[in-house]
Tab-separated table of N, CA and C in Angstrom:
chain	number	residue	atom	x	y	z
A	1	MET	N	8.116	-17.409	2.340
A	1	MET	CA	7.254	-18.383	1.710
A	1	MET	C	6.769	-17.825	0.378
A	2	LYS	N	6.800	-18.660	-0.651
A	2	LYS	CA	6.313	-18.235	-1.949
A	2	LYS	C	5.328	-19.268	-2.462
A	3	LYS	N	4.230	-18.798	-2.988
A	3	LYS	CA	3.263	-19.675	-3.636
A	3	LYS	C	2.503	-18.846	-4.652
A	4	ALA	N	1.728	-19.484	-5.473
A	4	ALA	CA	1.008	-18.758	-6.522
A	4	ALA	C	-0.338	-18.280	-6.015
A	5	CYS	N	-0.708	-17.064	-6.372
A	5	CYS	CA	-2.069	-16.589	-6.204
A	5	CYS	C	-2.544	-16.213	-7.604
A	6	GLN	N	-3.799	-16.178	-7.823
A	6	GLN	CA	-4.311	-16.044	-9.184
A	6	GLN	C	-4.638	-14.609	-9.557
A	7	CYS	N	-4.369	-14.281	-10.778
A	7	CYS	CA	-4.806	-13.066	-11.427
A	7	CYS	C	-5.417	-13.580	-12.727
A	8	LYS	N	-6.227	-12.825	-13.395
A	8	LYS	CA	-7.022	-13.336	-14.503
A	8	LYS	C	-6.224	-14.173	-15.517
A	9	HIS	N	-5.063	-13.667	-15.969
A	9	HIS	CA	-4.347	-14.378	-17.032
A	9	HIS	C	-2.964	-14.857	-16.629
A	10	VAL	N	-2.608	-14.733	-15.356
A	10	VAL	CA	-1.253	-15.100	-14.953
A	10	VAL	C	-1.260	-15.488	-13.474
A	11	SER	N	-0.395	-16.428	-13.097
A	11	SER	CA	-0.217	-16.757	-11.688
A	11	SER	C	0.812	-15.803	-11.101
A	12	LEU	N	0.481	-15.213	-9.965
A	12	LEU	CA	1.393	-14.289	-9.298
A	12	LEU	C	2.185	-15.035	-8.231
A	13	ILE	N	3.379	-14.559	-7.924
A	13	ILE	CA	4.218	-15.158	-6.894
A	13	ILE	C	3.924	-14.451	-5.572
A	14	GLU	N	3.555	-15.228	-4.572
A	14	GLU	CA	3.148	-14.667	-3.280
A	14	GLU	C	4.308	-14.750	-2.297
A	15	SER	N	4.582	-13.658	-1.573
A	15	SER	CA	5.612	-13.675	-0.544
A	15	SER	C	5.152	-12.853	0.653
A	16	GLY	N	5.713	-13.160	1.799
A	16	GLY	CA	5.354	-12.442	3.017
A	16	GLY	C	4.995	-13.410	4.113
A	17	PRO	N	4.368	-12.955	5.149
A	17	PRO	CA	3.764	-11.643	5.334
A	17	PRO	C	4.792	-10.576	5.721
A	18	PHE	N	4.429	-9.325	5.439
A	18	PHE	CA	5.256	-8.171	5.744
A	18	PHE	C	4.494	-7.216	6.652
A	19	SER	N	5.251	-6.495	7.455
A	19	SER	CA	4.768	-5.295	8.124
A	19	SER	C	5.315	-4.145	7.285
A	20	ILE	N	4.456	-3.208	6.871
A	20	ILE	CA	4.882	-2.079	6.043
A	20	ILE	C	4.868	-0.842	6.939
A	21	GLN	N	6.076	-0.397	7.319
A	21	GLN	CA	6.216	0.668	8.311
A	21	GLN	C	6.639	1.977	7.657
A	22	SER	N	6.225	3.073	8.256
A	22	SER	CA	6.620	4.391	7.781
A	22	SER	C	8.113	4.583	8.003
A	23	ILE	N	8.830	5.034	6.983
A	23	ILE	CA	10.273	5.290	7.111
A	23	ILE	C	10.525	6.365	8.173
A	24	SER	N	9.672	7.370	8.255
A	24	SER	CA	9.927	8.471	9.182
A	24	SER	C	9.586	8.127	10.629
A	25	ASP	N	8.775	7.091	10.852
A	25	ASP	CA	8.470	6.639	12.212
A	25	ASP	C	8.167	5.148	12.158
A	26	ARG	N	9.179	4.335	12.447
A	26	ARG	CA	9.037	2.886	12.339
A	26	ARG	C	8.129	2.301	13.420
A	27	ASN	N	7.570	3.138	14.296
A	27	ASN	CA	6.582	2.681	15.271
A	27	ASN	C	5.171	2.705	14.686
A	28	LEU	N	5.046	3.151	13.427
A	28	LEU	CA	3.750	3.223	12.745
A	28	LEU	C	3.778	2.360	11.496
A	29	ALA	N	2.704	1.607	11.281
A	29	ALA	CA	2.633	0.694	10.143
A	29	ALA	C	1.328	0.886	9.378
A	30	LEU	N	1.378	0.564	8.088
A	30	LEU	CA	0.192	0.591	7.245
A	30	LEU	C	-0.772	-0.478	7.753
A	31	SER	N	-2.041	-0.102	7.922
A	31	SER	CA	-3.011	-0.991	8.544
A	31	SER	C	-4.386	-0.820	7.920
A	32	LYS	N	-5.149	-1.901	7.951
A	32	LYS	CA	-6.569	-1.815	7.630
A	32	LYS	C	-7.241	-1.144	8.815
A	33	LYS	N	-8.073	-0.175	8.550
A	33	LYS	CA	-8.790	0.504	9.622
A	33	LYS	C	-9.814	-0.457	10.226
A	34	PHE	N	-9.975	-0.416	11.542
A	34	PHE	CA	-10.925	-1.274	12.238
A	34	PHE	C	-12.336	-1.056	11.689
A	35	ASN	N	-13.047	-2.140	11.361
A	35	ASN	CA	-14.415	-2.096	10.838
A	35	ASN	C	-14.581	-1.204	9.611
A	36	ASP	N	-13.558	-1.152	8.778
A	36	ASP	CA	-13.575	-0.284	7.611
A	36	ASP	C	-12.599	-0.871	6.597
A	37	ASN	N	-12.695	-0.458	5.367
A	37	ASN	CA	-11.762	-0.933	4.353
A	37	ASN	C	-10.834	0.166	3.868
A	38	ASN	N	-10.611	1.190	4.707
A	38	ASN	CA	-9.649	2.244	4.395
A	38	ASN	C	-8.299	1.902	4.994
A	39	LEU	N	-7.248	2.581	4.526
A	39	LEU	CA	-5.900	2.382	5.047
A	39	LEU	C	-5.522	3.531	5.959
A	40	VAL	N	-4.923	3.191	7.097
A	40	VAL	CA	-4.451	4.178	8.066
A	40	VAL	C	-3.086	3.733	8.579
A	41	LEU	N	-2.416	4.631	9.282
A	41	LEU	CA	-1.242	4.267	10.064
A	41	LEU	C	-1.720	3.817	11.438
A	42	SER	N	-1.096	2.775	11.975
A	42	SER	CA	-1.410	2.320	13.330
A	42	SER	C	-0.110	2.025	14.054
A	43	ASN	N	-0.162	2.100	15.382
A	43	ASN	CA	1.009	1.710	16.163
A	43	ASN	C	1.369	0.271	15.811
A	44	VAL	N	2.650	0.014	15.599
A	44	VAL	CA	3.100	-1.295	15.126
A	44	VAL	C	2.715	-2.395	16.105
A	45	ASP	N	2.069	-3.429	15.557
A	45	ASP	CA	1.773	-4.664	16.273
A	45	ASP	C	1.866	-5.775	15.232
A	46	LYS	N	3.025	-6.408	15.136
A	46	LYS	CA	3.272	-7.388	14.073
A	46	LYS	C	2.389	-8.623	14.185
A	47	SER	N	1.738	-8.821	15.335
A	47	SER	CA	0.832	-9.962	15.473
A	47	SER	C	-0.589	-9.623	15.004
A	48	ASP	N	-0.838	-8.363	14.689
A	48	ASP	CA	-2.166	-7.917	14.250
A	48	ASP	C	-2.328	-8.167	12.752
A	49	PRO	N	-3.254	-9.050	12.356
A	49	PRO	CA	-3.433	-9.337	10.925
A	49	PRO	C	-3.836	-8.118	10.095
A	50	LYS	N	-4.391	-7.075	10.727
A	50	LYS	CA	-4.730	-5.856	9.980
A	50	LYS	C	-3.471	-5.137	9.496
A	51	GLN	N	-2.310	-5.455	10.098
A	51	GLN	CA	-1.041	-4.843	9.719
A	51	GLN	C	-0.137	-5.795	8.955
A	52	GLN	N	-0.660	-6.928	8.535
A	52	GLN	CA	0.141	-7.918	7.820
A	52	GLN	C	-0.264	-7.942	6.350
A	53	TRP	N	0.749	-7.958	5.502
A	53	TRP	CA	0.532	-7.837	4.059
A	53	TRP	C	1.255	-8.938	3.303
A	54	ILE	N	0.590	-9.467	2.299
A	54	ILE	CA	1.197	-10.420	1.368
A	54	ILE	C	1.460	-9.673	0.071
A	55	MET	N	2.656	-9.832	-0.471
A	55	MET	CA	2.997	-9.221	-1.753
A	55	MET	C	2.843	-10.279	-2.843
A	56	CYS	N	1.986	-9.999	-3.800
A	56	CYS	CA	1.796	-10.881	-4.954
A	56	CYS	C	2.492	-10.217	-6.151
A	57	SER	N	3.529	-10.861	-6.657
A	57	SER	CA	4.354	-10.281	-7.721
A	57	SER	C	4.104	-10.972	-9.047
A	58	HIS	N	4.006	-10.203	-10.113
A	58	HIS	CA	3.925	-10.747	-11.460
A	58	HIS	C	5.223	-11.494	-11.729
A	59	PRO	N	5.178	-12.681	-12.373
A	59	PRO	CA	6.402	-13.452	-12.588
A	59	PRO	C	7.474	-12.710	-13.399
A	60	ASP	N	7.090	-11.762	-14.211
A	60	ASP	CA	8.067	-10.979	-14.983
A	60	ASP	C	8.324	-9.617	-14.336
A	61	ASN	N	7.955	-9.479	-13.058
A	61	ASN	CA	8.140	-8.235	-12.294
A	61	ASN	C	7.477	-7.028	-12.955
A	62	LYS	N	6.339	-7.236	-13.602
A	62	LYS	CA	5.621	-6.118	-14.224
A	62	LYS	C	4.858	-5.289	-13.202
A	63	PHE	N	4.403	-5.918	-12.115
A	63	PHE	CA	3.653	-5.219	-11.080
A	63	PHE	C	3.566	-6.090	-9.840
A	64	ILE	N	3.113	-5.480	-8.740
A	64	ILE	CA	2.783	-6.221	-7.523
A	64	ILE	C	1.366	-5.856	-7.107
A	65	LYS	N	0.783	-6.708	-6.288
A	65	LYS	CA	-0.462	-6.420	-5.587
A	65	LYS	C	-0.184	-6.648	-4.113
A	66	LEU	N	-0.833	-5.877	-3.249
A	66	LEU	CA	-0.635	-6.012	-1.809
A	66	LEU	C	-1.953	-6.419	-1.166
A	67	ARG	N	-1.938	-7.627	-0.555
A	67	ARG	CA	-3.149	-8.195	0.050
A	67	ARG	C	-3.047	-8.138	1.570
A	68	ASN	N	-4.098	-7.648	2.201
A	68	ASN	CA	-4.166	-7.580	3.649
A	68	ASN	C	-4.586	-8.941	4.204
A	69	ILE	N	-3.882	-9.420	5.223
A	69	ILE	CA	-4.175	-10.733	5.811
A	69	ILE	C	-5.554	-10.749	6.482
A	70	ALA	N	-5.888	-9.728	7.246
A	70	ALA	CA	-7.148	-9.719	8.014
A	70	ALA	C	-8.374	-9.747	7.109
A	71	SER	N	-8.335	-8.984	6.033
A	71	SER	CA	-9.520	-8.855	5.183
A	71	SER	C	-9.457	-9.731	3.935
A	72	ASN	N	-8.266	-10.216	3.593
A	72	ASN	CA	-8.036	-10.950	2.344
A	72	ASN	C	-8.406	-10.079	1.132
A	73	ARG	N	-8.238	-8.770	1.284
A	73	ARG	CA	-8.534	-7.808	0.228
A	73	ARG	C	-7.260	-7.076	-0.179
A	74	TYR	N	-7.293	-6.431	-1.334
A	74	TYR	CA	-6.115	-5.814	-1.938
A	74	TYR	C	-6.194	-4.287	-1.898
A	75	ILE	N	-4.999	-3.652	-1.730
A	75	ILE	CA	-4.938	-2.193	-1.781
A	75	ILE	C	-5.337	-1.742	-3.182
A	76	THR	N	-6.266	-0.806	-3.234
A	76	THR	CA	-6.850	-0.339	-4.488
A	76	THR	C	-6.963	1.179	-4.438
A	77	THR	N	-6.757	1.833	-5.568
A	77	THR	CA	-7.040	3.259	-5.694
A	77	THR	C	-7.453	3.529	-7.130
A	78	ALA	N	-8.202	4.584	-7.326
A	78	ALA	CA	-8.606	4.961	-8.687
A	78	ALA	C	-7.387	5.442	-9.466
A	79	THR	N	-7.312	5.064	-10.731
A	79	THR	CA	-6.270	5.614	-11.597
A	79	THR	C	-6.623	7.073	-11.851
A	80	HIS	N	-5.642	7.944	-11.647
A	80	HIS	CA	-5.884	9.378	-11.790
A	80	HIS	C	-4.617	10.015	-12.348
A	81	HIS	N	-4.652	10.404	-13.590
A	81	HIS	CA	-3.467	11.020	-14.170
A	81	HIS	C	-3.313	12.439	-13.648
A	82	ILE	N	-2.075	12.813	-13.381
A	82	ILE	CA	-1.767	14.093	-12.747
A	82	ILE	C	-2.169	15.252	-13.645
A	83	TRP	N	-2.882	16.197	-13.032
A	83	TRP	CA	-3.319	17.401	-13.727
A	83	TRP	C	-3.107	18.561	-12.773
A	84	ILE	N	-2.149	19.428	-13.059
A	84	ILE	CA	-1.822	20.526	-12.154
A	84	ILE	C	-2.616	21.759	-12.553
A	85	THR	N	-3.449	22.205	-11.610
A	85	THR	CA	-4.272	23.399	-11.844
A	85	THR	C	-3.743	24.608	-11.079
A	86	ASP	N	-2.873	24.359	-10.098
A	86	ASP	CA	-2.338	25.439	-9.272
A	86	ASP	C	-0.891	25.097	-8.934
A	87	ALA	N	0.063	25.830	-9.492
A	87	ALA	CA	1.481	25.552	-9.272
A	87	ALA	C	1.881	25.697	-7.805
A	88	GLN	N	1.133	26.441	-7.027
A	88	GLN	CA	1.421	26.602	-5.600
A	88	GLN	C	0.865	25.449	-4.767
A	89	ASP	N	-0.044	24.690	-5.340
A	89	ASP	CA	-0.669	23.570	-4.638
A	89	ASP	C	-0.822	22.406	-5.624
A	90	ILE	N	0.314	21.759	-5.933
A	90	ILE	CA	0.295	20.705	-6.962
A	90	ILE	C	-0.501	19.481	-6.537
A	91	TRP	N	-0.787	19.336	-5.233
A	91	TRP	CA	-1.532	18.175	-4.756
A	91	TRP	C	-3.035	18.349	-4.945
A	92	LYS	N	-3.476	19.582	-5.138
A	92	LYS	CA	-4.899	19.854	-5.292
A	92	LYS	C	-5.458	19.040	-6.465
A	93	HIS	N	-6.475	18.282	-6.203
A	93	HIS	CA	-7.177	17.448	-7.192
A	93	HIS	C	-6.336	16.271	-7.690
A	94	ASN	N	-5.220	15.958	-7.050
A	94	ASN	CA	-4.374	14.855	-7.498
A	94	ASN	C	-4.257	13.739	-6.463
A	95	ARG	N	-5.165	13.698	-5.510
A	95	ARG	CA	-5.158	12.692	-4.451
A	95	ARG	C	-6.369	11.784	-4.620
A	96	THR	N	-6.164	10.480	-4.466
A	96	THR	CA	-7.280	9.536	-4.404
A	96	THR	C	-7.095	8.681	-3.153
A	97	TYR	N	-8.198	8.209	-2.601
A	97	TYR	CA	-8.141	7.411	-1.387
A	97	TYR	C	-7.779	5.975	-1.704
A	98	ASN	N	-7.112	5.340	-0.753
A	98	ASN	CA	-6.814	3.906	-0.832
A	98	ASN	C	-7.877	3.158	-0.047
A	99	TYR	N	-8.258	2.025	-0.547
A	99	TYR	CA	-9.229	1.194	0.135
A	99	TYR	C	-8.933	-0.243	-0.218
A	100	LEU	N	-9.556	-1.168	0.487
A	100	LEU	CA	-9.330	-2.596	0.282
A	100	LEU	C	-10.565	-3.219	-0.351
A	101	VAL	N	-10.373	-3.939	-1.449
A	101	VAL	CA	-11.465	-4.669	-2.103
A	101	VAL	C	-10.955	-6.044	-2.505
A	102	GLY	N	-11.897	-6.936	-2.852
A	102	GLY	CA	-11.524	-8.261	-3.326
A	102	GLY	C	-10.678	-8.160	-4.601
A	103	GLU	N	-9.992	-9.250	-4.916
A	103	GLU	CA	-9.085	-9.222	-6.061
A	103	GLU	C	-9.831	-8.987	-7.366
A	104	GLU	N	-9.291	-8.070	-8.143
A	104	GLU	CA	-9.804	-7.759	-9.475
A	104	GLU	C	-8.627	-7.756	-10.434
A	105	ASP	N	-8.882	-8.018	-11.682
A	105	ASP	CA	-7.832	-7.898	-12.689
A	105	ASP	C	-7.914	-6.493	-13.282
A	106	SER	N	-7.672	-5.510	-12.416
A	106	SER	CA	-7.781	-4.128	-12.866
A	106	SER	C	-6.491	-3.387	-12.535
A	107	ASP	N	-6.244	-2.321	-13.271
A	107	ASP	CA	-5.055	-1.509	-13.024
A	107	ASP	C	-5.121	-0.793	-11.685
A	108	GLU	N	-6.299	-0.670	-11.091
A	108	GLU	CA	-6.443	0.014	-9.810
A	108	GLU	C	-5.746	-0.720	-8.672
A	109	GLN	N	-5.431	-2.014	-8.851
A	109	GLN	CA	-4.767	-2.799	-7.808
A	109	GLN	C	-3.301	-3.073	-8.126
A	110	LYS	N	-2.775	-2.502	-9.190
A	110	LYS	CA	-1.396	-2.805	-9.602
A	110	LYS	C	-0.443	-1.696	-9.168
A	111	TRP	N	0.666	-2.103	-8.559
A	111	TRP	CA	1.650	-1.212	-7.966
A	111	TRP	C	3.044	-1.661	-8.378
A	112	TYR	N	4.044	-0.842	-8.104
A	112	TYR	CA	5.442	-1.264	-8.211
A	112	TYR	C	6.230	-0.549	-7.127
A	113	LEU	N	7.382	-1.133	-6.777
A	113	LEU	CA	8.242	-0.520	-5.772
A	113	LEU	C	9.177	0.446	-6.479
A	114	GLY	N	9.070	1.719	-6.115
A	114	GLY	CA	9.861	2.765	-6.745
A	114	GLY	C	11.087	3.117	-5.926
A	115	PRO	N	11.784	4.167	-6.335
A	115	PRO	CA	12.978	4.594	-5.612
A	115	PRO	C	12.657	4.983	-4.166
A	116	ASN	N	13.627	4.807	-3.287
A	116	ASN	CA	13.497	5.161	-1.869
A	116	ASN	C	12.351	4.431	-1.175
A	117	ASN	N	12.065	3.214	-1.607
A	117	ASN	CA	11.004	2.400	-0.995
A	117	ASN	C	9.628	3.030	-1.101
A	118	THR	N	9.348	3.660	-2.216
A	118	THR	CA	7.998	4.154	-2.457
A	118	THR	C	7.164	3.025	-3.041
A	119	ILE	N	5.863	3.084	-2.806
A	119	ILE	CA	4.915	2.144	-3.419
A	119	ILE	C	4.149	2.974	-4.431
A	120	LYS	N	4.412	2.731	-5.720
A	120	LYS	CA	3.878	3.591	-6.777
A	120	LYS	C	2.780	2.872	-7.556
A	121	HIS	N	1.749	3.625	-7.897
A	121	HIS	CA	0.651	3.097	-8.701
A	121	HIS	C	1.160	2.851	-10.115
A	122	LEU	N	0.873	1.697	-10.670
A	122	LEU	CA	1.474	1.288	-11.941
A	122	LEU	C	1.178	2.244	-13.087
A	123	ASN	N	-0.065	2.655	-13.249
A	123	ASN	CA	-0.414	3.422	-14.448
A	123	ASN	C	-0.225	4.919	-14.328
A	124	ASP	N	-0.278	5.475	-13.124
A	124	ASP	CA	-0.150	6.930	-13.039
A	124	ASP	C	1.073	7.385	-12.239
A	125	GLY	N	1.809	6.469	-11.611
A	125	GLY	CA	3.059	6.794	-10.946
A	125	GLY	C	2.947	7.508	-9.614
A	126	ARG	N	1.714	7.717	-9.119
A	126	ARG	CA	1.552	8.361	-7.819
A	126	ARG	C	1.894	7.368	-6.697
A	127	CYS	N	2.202	7.872	-5.510
A	127	CYS	CA	2.693	7.053	-4.406
A	127	CYS	C	1.665	6.904	-3.299
A	128	ILE	N	1.690	5.741	-2.623
A	128	ILE	CA	0.939	5.621	-1.377
A	128	ILE	C	1.609	6.557	-0.386
A	129	SER	N	0.800	7.409	0.230
A	129	SER	CA	1.320	8.492	1.041
A	129	SER	C	0.450	8.696	2.269
A	130	ILE	N	1.053	9.269	3.300
A	130	ILE	CA	0.325	9.589	4.522
A	130	ILE	C	-0.376	10.924	4.309
A	131	ASN	N	-1.651	10.970	4.599
A	131	ASN	CA	-2.473	12.150	4.350
A	131	ASN	C	-1.883	13.405	4.993
A	132	SER	N	-1.704	14.444	4.196
A	132	SER	CA	-1.268	15.761	4.662
A	132	SER	C	0.048	15.743	5.431
A	133	ASN	N	0.873	14.718	5.189
A	133	ASN	CA	2.190	14.645	5.825
A	133	ASN	C	2.107	14.553	7.351
A	134	ASN	N	0.963	14.082	7.872
A	134	ASN	CA	0.768	13.923	9.320
A	134	ASN	C	1.120	12.500	9.730
A	135	VAL	N	2.377	12.288	10.088
A	135	VAL	CA	2.833	10.958	10.450
A	135	VAL	C	2.446	10.702	11.903
A	136	LYS	N	1.224	10.153	12.088
A	136	LYS	CA	0.719	9.888	13.438
A	136	LYS	C	-0.267	8.732	13.400
A	137	ASN	N	-0.530	8.164	14.570
A	137	ASN	CA	-1.434	7.032	14.708
A	137	ASN	C	-2.833	7.379	14.186
A	138	GLN	N	-3.418	6.475	13.410
A	138	GLN	CA	-4.760	6.558	12.833
A	138	GLN	C	-4.900	7.611	11.730
A	139	GLU	N	-3.773	8.107	11.209
A	139	GLU	CA	-3.840	9.033	10.079
A	139	GLU	C	-4.140	8.232	8.806
A	140	GLN	N	-5.013	8.758	7.986
A	140	GLN	CA	-5.398	8.087	6.751
A	140	GLN	C	-4.272	8.142	5.730
A	141	CYS	N	-4.188	7.101	4.905
A	141	CYS	CA	-3.204	7.036	3.821
A	141	CYS	C	-3.947	7.088	2.496
A	142	ASN	N	-3.358	7.757	1.517
A	142	ASN	CA	-3.973	7.890	0.209
A	142	ASN	C	-2.897	7.761	-0.863
A	143	THR	N	-3.250	8.000	-2.101
A	143	THR	CA	-2.289	7.971	-3.198
A	143	THR	C	-2.232	9.371	-3.781
A	144	GLN	N	-1.004	9.908	-3.902
A	144	GLN	CA	-0.847	11.266	-4.412
A	144	GLN	C	0.495	11.417	-5.108
A	145	ILE	N	0.765	12.617	-5.598
A	145	ILE	CA	1.995	12.921	-6.315
A	145	ILE	C	3.183	12.718	-5.388
A	146	GLY	N	4.238	12.082	-5.900
A	146	GLY	CA	5.489	11.990	-5.160
A	146	GLY	C	6.242	13.296	-5.299
A	147	TYR	N	6.973	13.671	-4.287
A	147	TYR	CA	7.752	14.906	-4.326
A	147	TYR	C	9.028	14.686	-3.538
A	148	SER	N	9.808	15.717	-3.318
A	148	SER	CA	11.166	15.553	-2.809
A	148	SER	C	11.253	15.004	-1.395
A	149	LYS	N	10.314	15.322	-0.511
A	149	LYS	CA	10.377	14.797	0.849
A	149	LYS	C	9.967	13.339	0.864
A	150	CYS	N	10.658	12.556	1.659
A	150	CYS	CA	10.383	11.122	1.694
A	150	CYS	C	9.574	10.723	2.913
A	151	GLN	N	9.436	11.578	3.907
A	151	GLN	CA	8.903	11.158	5.189
A	151	GLN	C	7.479	10.630	5.142
A	152	ASP	N	6.673	11.057	4.198
A	152	ASP	CA	5.282	10.610	4.201
A	152	ASP	C	4.965	9.610	3.096
A	153	ARG	N	5.948	9.214	2.303
A	153	ARG	CA	5.641	8.305	1.193
A	153	ARG	C	6.637	7.171	1.029
A	154	CYS	N	7.571	7.019	1.968
A	154	CYS	CA	8.559	5.944	1.894
A	154	CYS	C	8.276	4.925	2.983
A	155	TRP	N	8.467	3.668	2.647
A	155	TRP	CA	8.036	2.577	3.507
A	155	TRP	C	9.158	1.582	3.732
A	156	TYR	N	9.124	0.931	4.870
A	156	TYR	CA	10.071	-0.121	5.228
A	156	TYR	C	9.284	-1.426	5.303
A	157	PHE	N	9.676	-2.407	4.486
A	157	PHE	CA	9.017	-3.714	4.476
A	157	PHE	C	9.782	-4.646	5.410
A	158	GLU	N	9.163	-5.050	6.501
A	158	GLU	CA	9.794	-5.989	7.428
A	158	GLU	C	9.094	-7.340	7.322
A	159	LEU	N	9.850	-8.343	6.934
A	159	LEU	CA	9.306	-9.686	6.817
A	159	LEU	C	8.987	-10.229	8.205
A	160	ILE	N	7.786	-10.761	8.371
A	160	ILE	CA	7.378	-11.363	9.644
A	160	ILE	C	7.646	-12.857	9.507
A	161	TRP	N	8.733	-13.302	10.095
A	161	TRP	CA	9.227	-14.658	9.871
A	161	TRP	C	8.459	-15.750	10.583
A	162	CYS	N	8.261	-15.629	11.860
A	162	CYS	CA	7.937	-16.799	12.669
A	162	CYS	C	6.449	-17.007	12.918
A	163	LEU	N	5.567	-16.247	12.320
A	163	LEU	CA	4.152	-16.383	12.653
A	163	LEU	C	3.437	-17.467	11.868
A	164	ARG	N	3.774	-17.657	10.600
A	164	ARG	CA	3.080	-18.631	9.771
A	164	ARG	C	3.376	-20.050	10.265
A	165	GLY	N	2.335	-20.856	10.369
A	165	GLY	CA	2.490	-22.239	10.774
A	165	GLY	C	2.420	-22.437	12.289
A	166	PHE	N	2.267	-21.354	13.040
A	166	PHE	CA	2.188	-21.478	14.486
A	166	PHE	C	0.822	-21.030	15.007
A	167	GLY	N	-0.198	-21.106	14.170
A	167	GLY	CA	-1.539	-20.793	14.611
A	167	GLY	C	-1.933	-19.342	14.437
A	168	VAL	N	-0.988	-18.440	14.246
A	168	VAL	CA	-1.331	-17.032	14.099
A	168	VAL	C	-1.829	-16.754	12.689
A	169	LEU	N	-1.107	-17.247	11.697
A	169	LEU	CA	-1.509	-17.009	10.311
A	169	LEU	C	-1.993	-18.282	9.628
A	170	GLY	N	-2.096	-19.353	10.310
A	170	GLY	CA	-2.612	-20.579	9.696
A	170	GLY	C	-1.540	-21.545	9.293
């Protein structure tokens, strides 16, 4: 399904809903944390609106926004340009948390799909990633530097076909 959702100066193309699953363990999906606006991995339940995402795409494919069905809020992170202070620990000071907020016309909510199914922040190129490479239920997800391993930062988008129009999603 495609329809327009609004951004300050342009109509975005809406598609989905999707389940966004970890490539390294497809039994875990990106989810809104219960009673919180943080992002975590949760055991896959495609009927759970906390695990359902709408992709809003710029008509010229300049960026996407990801909206959570349960909260009607968008994945957001602070823009943080990479600054390496320790070559042995390049992630130090280069991680920001992901959280869900209402739609804003800000760069903090703009993403693009990168190589190997990464979700990359538009302005600083960092990836949505599983905290500390711990691919497990209820592990927090954040945005950090992409690196050679794919297991904690690559995602599988599975379209949820049959739920819309049957009372589950409206």
